[in-house]
Amino acid sequence: MSETRKWTGGCHCGRVRFEAELALDGLKICNCSYCQKRGSIMGFVPVSAFRLLSGKDEEKEYLFNKKKIHHTFCPECGIGSYSYGTTPSGASMVAINVRCLDGVDAAALTPTLFDGRSL
Ligand SMILES: [Zn+2]
């Protein structure tokens, strides 16, 4: 179990920067048609645990299927560092691509599968 702590992170070129409080537990790899290609490892946090520091006016969003999840990406470097939307219960959430957290050791993470393909 990892502890909840504040992380900073963002895209590759640095336009998109954020901070978020999360533990590196309960991480998910999603098998939906989009996530399979994007290859992110996601950690889910409530909106209150996420703060976008820069890039809000520049980042782009991609929506597909039910258009409920906003997949953001940097228009300069193309990295999708987080997505946001609402859970089935209606709560606002942010799905952080934990690969984009500063100093994270992605090889040490132990995500499990989220069956987004079946949604
Ligand atoms: Zn960028």
PDB file of C-alpha atoms and ligand atoms in Angstrom:
ATOM      1  CA  MET A   1       0.000   0.000   0.000  1.00  0.00           C
ATOM      2  CA  SER A   2       1.283   3.433  -0.850  1.00  0.00           C
ATOM      3  CA  GLU A   3       0.403   6.537   1.079  1.00  0.00           C
ATOM      4  CA  THR A   4      -1.738   9.369  -0.156  1.00  0.00           C
ATOM      5  CA  ARG A   5       0.512  12.292  -0.926  1.00  0.00           C
ATOM      6  CA  LYS A   6       0.588  15.357  -3.097  1.00  0.00           C
ATOM      7  CA  TRP A   7       2.074  14.813  -6.516  1.00  0.00           C
ATOM      8  CA  THR A   8       2.866  17.244  -9.288  1.00  0.00           C
ATOM      9  CA  GLY A   9       2.698  16.236 -12.893  1.00  0.00           C
ATOM     10  CA  GLY A  10       1.849  17.229 -16.405  1.00  0.00           C
ATOM     11  CA  CYS A  11       2.503  16.769 -20.080  1.00  0.00           C
ATOM     12  CA  HIS A  12       5.889  16.397 -21.750  1.00  0.00           C
ATOM     13  CA  CYS A  13       6.494  19.988 -22.873  1.00  0.00           C
ATOM     14  CA  GLY A  14       5.273  21.514 -19.616  1.00  0.00           C
ATOM     15  CA  ARG A  15       2.280  23.511 -20.839  1.00  0.00           C
ATOM     16  CA  VAL A  16      -0.111  21.347 -18.865  1.00  0.00           C
ATOM     17  CA  ARG A  17       0.794  21.152 -15.187  1.00  0.00           C
ATOM     18  CA  PHE A  18      -1.266  19.939 -12.267  1.00  0.00           C
ATOM     19  CA  GLU A  19      -1.052  18.780  -8.716  1.00  0.00           C
ATOM     20  CA  ALA A  20      -3.071  15.986  -7.213  1.00  0.00           C
ATOM     21  CA  GLU A  21      -3.377  14.078  -3.983  1.00  0.00           C
ATOM     22  CA  LEU A  22      -3.498  10.351  -4.413  1.00  0.00           C
ATOM     23  CA  ALA A  23      -2.011   7.051  -3.416  1.00  0.00           C
ATOM     24  CA  LEU A  24      -0.619   4.777  -6.068  1.00  0.00           C
ATOM     25  CA  ASP A  25      -3.101   2.070  -5.130  1.00  0.00           C
ATOM     26  CA  GLY A  26      -6.127   0.912  -7.056  1.00  0.00           C
ATOM     27  CA  LEU A  27      -4.578   1.939 -10.351  1.00  0.00           C
ATOM     28  CA  LYS A  28      -6.267   0.826 -13.539  1.00  0.00           C
ATOM     29  CA  ILE A  29      -5.402   0.023 -17.087  1.00  0.00           C
ATOM     30  CA  CYS A  30      -8.515   0.287 -19.239  1.00  0.00           C
ATOM     31  CA  ASN A  31      -9.161  -1.897 -22.251  1.00  0.00           C
ATOM     32  CA  CYS A  32     -11.571   0.407 -24.082  1.00  0.00           C
ATOM     33  CA  SER A  33     -10.838   1.320 -27.685  1.00  0.00           C
ATOM     34  CA  TYR A  34      -9.282   4.640 -26.662  1.00  0.00           C
ATOM     35  CA  CYS A  35      -7.286   3.681 -23.568  1.00  0.00           C
ATOM     36  CA  GLN A  36      -5.796   0.648 -25.261  1.00  0.00           C
ATOM     37  CA  LYS A  37      -4.139   2.985 -27.732  1.00  0.00           C
ATOM     38  CA  ARG A  38      -3.331   5.721 -25.260  1.00  0.00           C
ATOM     39  CA  GLY A  39      -1.639   3.347 -22.868  1.00  0.00           C
ATOM     40  CA  SER A  40      -2.190   5.307 -19.707  1.00  0.00           C
ATOM     41  CA  ILE A  41      -2.211   3.965 -16.172  1.00  0.00           C
ATOM     42  CA  MET A  42      -4.982   5.720 -14.316  1.00  0.00           C
ATOM     43  CA  GLY A  43      -5.505   6.758 -10.743  1.00  0.00           C
ATOM     44  CA  PHE A  44      -8.950   8.121  -9.918  1.00  0.00           C
ATOM     45  CA  VAL A  45      -9.431  11.059  -7.583  1.00  0.00           C
ATOM     46  CA  PRO A  46     -12.331  13.340  -6.673  1.00  0.00           C
ATOM     47  CA  VAL A  47     -12.199  16.782  -8.284  1.00  0.00           C
ATOM     48  CA  SER A  48     -11.315  18.259  -4.882  1.00  0.00           C
ATOM     49  CA  ALA A  49      -7.999  16.357  -4.945  1.00  0.00           C
ATOM     50  CA  PHE A  50      -6.930  17.773  -8.303  1.00  0.00           C
ATOM     51  CA  ARG A  51      -5.771  21.255  -9.258  1.00  0.00           C
ATOM     52  CA  LEU A  52      -4.815  22.309 -12.745  1.00  0.00           C
ATOM     53  CA  LEU A  53      -1.900  24.736 -12.488  1.00  0.00           C
ATOM     54  CA  SER A  54      -1.393  25.619 -16.140  1.00  0.00           C
ATOM     55  CA  GLY A  55      -2.585  24.740 -19.610  1.00  0.00           C
ATOM     56  CA  LYS A  56      -6.317  25.223 -19.121  1.00  0.00           C
ATOM     57  CA  ASP A  57      -6.662  27.598 -22.071  1.00  0.00           C
ATOM     58  CA  GLU A  58      -4.435  25.561 -24.358  1.00  0.00           C
ATOM     59  CA  GLU A  59      -5.282  21.942 -23.805  1.00  0.00           C
ATOM     60  CA  LYS A  60      -7.625  20.093 -26.126  1.00  0.00           C
ATOM     61  CA  GLU A  61     -10.230  17.499 -25.271  1.00  0.00           C
ATOM     62  CA  TYR A  62     -11.310  14.352 -27.026  1.00  0.00           C
ATOM     63  CA  LEU A  63     -14.707  12.789 -26.443  1.00  0.00           C
ATOM     64  CA  PHE A  64     -16.140   9.634 -27.938  1.00  0.00           C
ATOM     65  CA  ASN A  65     -18.836   7.027 -27.410  1.00  0.00           C
ATOM     66  CA  LYS A  66     -21.152   8.388 -24.685  1.00  0.00           C
ATOM     67  CA  LYS A  67     -19.053  11.579 -24.510  1.00  0.00           C
ATOM     68  CA  LYS A  68     -19.029  11.520 -20.724  1.00  0.00           C
ATOM     69  CA  ILE A  69     -15.294  11.442 -20.199  1.00  0.00           C
ATOM     70  CA  HIS A  70     -13.215  14.401 -21.360  1.00  0.00           C
ATOM     71  CA  HIS A  71      -9.814  13.090 -22.411  1.00  0.00           C
ATOM     72  CA  THR A  72      -7.519  16.084 -22.317  1.00  0.00           C
ATOM     73  CA  PHE A  73      -4.263  16.362 -24.202  1.00  0.00           C
ATOM     74  CA  CYS A  74      -1.621  18.966 -24.832  1.00  0.00           C
ATOM     75  CA  PRO A  75      -1.795  20.388 -28.387  1.00  0.00           C
ATOM     76  CA  GLU A  76       1.966  20.889 -28.415  1.00  0.00           C
ATOM     77  CA  CYS A  77       3.408  17.569 -27.244  1.00  0.00           C
ATOM     78  CA  GLY A  78       0.288  15.407 -27.553  1.00  0.00           C
ATOM     79  CA  ILE A  79       0.487  13.875 -24.092  1.00  0.00           C
ATOM     80  CA  GLY A  80      -2.784  13.073 -22.360  1.00  0.00           C
ATOM     81  CA  SER A  81      -2.011  13.529 -18.698  1.00  0.00           C
ATOM     82  CA  TYR A  82      -5.524  13.366 -17.264  1.00  0.00           C
ATOM     83  CA  SER A  83      -9.195  12.939 -18.090  1.00  0.00           C
ATOM     84  CA  TYR A  84     -12.254  14.106 -16.230  1.00  0.00           C
ATOM     85  CA  GLY A  85     -15.942  13.384 -16.068  1.00  0.00           C
ATOM     86  CA  THR A  86     -18.584  11.896 -13.825  1.00  0.00           C
ATOM     87  CA  THR A  87     -18.797   8.447 -12.324  1.00  0.00           C
ATOM     88  CA  PRO A  88     -21.914   6.296 -12.892  1.00  0.00           C
ATOM     89  CA  SER A  89     -23.127   7.527  -9.484  1.00  0.00           C
ATOM     90  CA  GLY A  90     -22.841  11.138 -10.656  1.00  0.00           C
ATOM     91  CA  ALA A  91     -19.760  12.223  -8.726  1.00  0.00           C
ATOM     92  CA  SER A  92     -17.183  14.379 -10.484  1.00  0.00           C
ATOM     93  CA  MET A  93     -13.852  12.655 -10.836  1.00  0.00           C
ATOM     94  CA  VAL A  94     -10.476  13.036 -12.463  1.00  0.00           C
ATOM     95  CA  ALA A  95      -8.586  10.104 -13.938  1.00  0.00           C
ATOM     96  CA  ILE A  96      -4.920  10.950 -13.722  1.00  0.00           C
ATOM     97  CA  ASN A  97      -2.433   9.278 -16.004  1.00  0.00           C
ATOM     98  CA  VAL A  98      -0.001   8.404 -13.234  1.00  0.00           C
ATOM     99  CA  ARG A  99       2.742   7.929 -15.826  1.00  0.00           C
ATOM    100  CA  CYS A 100       2.715  11.732 -15.981  1.00  0.00           C
ATOM    101  CA  LEU A 101       3.453  12.277 -12.285  1.00  0.00           C
ATOM    102  CA  ASP A 102       6.870  13.756 -11.594  1.00  0.00           C
ATOM    103  CA  GLY A 103       9.311  11.145 -10.347  1.00  0.00           C
ATOM    104  CA  VAL A 104       6.967   8.172 -10.523  1.00  0.00           C
ATOM    105  CA  ASP A 105       8.510   4.776 -11.262  1.00  0.00           C
ATOM    106  CA  ALA A 106       5.990   3.443 -13.766  1.00  0.00           C
ATOM    107  CA  ALA A 107       7.655   0.026 -13.868  1.00  0.00           C
ATOM    108  CA  ALA A 108       6.947  -0.437 -10.153  1.00  0.00           C
ATOM    109  CA  LEU A 109       3.215   0.210 -10.469  1.00  0.00           C
ATOM    110  CA  THR A 110       0.762  -2.680 -10.229  1.00  0.00           C
ATOM    111  CA  PRO A 111      -2.403  -1.634 -12.040  1.00  0.00           C
ATOM    112  CA  THR A 112      -5.313  -3.976 -12.585  1.00  0.00           C
ATOM    113  CA  LEU A 113      -7.627  -4.177 -15.559  1.00  0.00           C
ATOM    114  CA  PHE A 114     -10.704  -1.983 -15.847  1.00  0.00           C
ATOM    115  CA  ASP A 115     -13.103  -3.466 -18.369  1.00  0.00           C
ATOM    116  CA  GLY A 116     -14.054  -0.249 -20.103  1.00  0.00           C
ATOM    117  CA  ARG A 117     -14.644  -2.136 -23.321  1.00  0.00           C
ATOM    118  CA  SER A 118     -17.779  -3.637 -21.828  1.00  0.00           C
ATOM    119  CA  LEU A 119     -19.360  -0.310 -20.875  1.00  0.00           C
TER     120      LEU A 119
HETATM  121 ZN    ZN B   1       2.731  19.477 -23.698  1.00  0.00          ZN
END
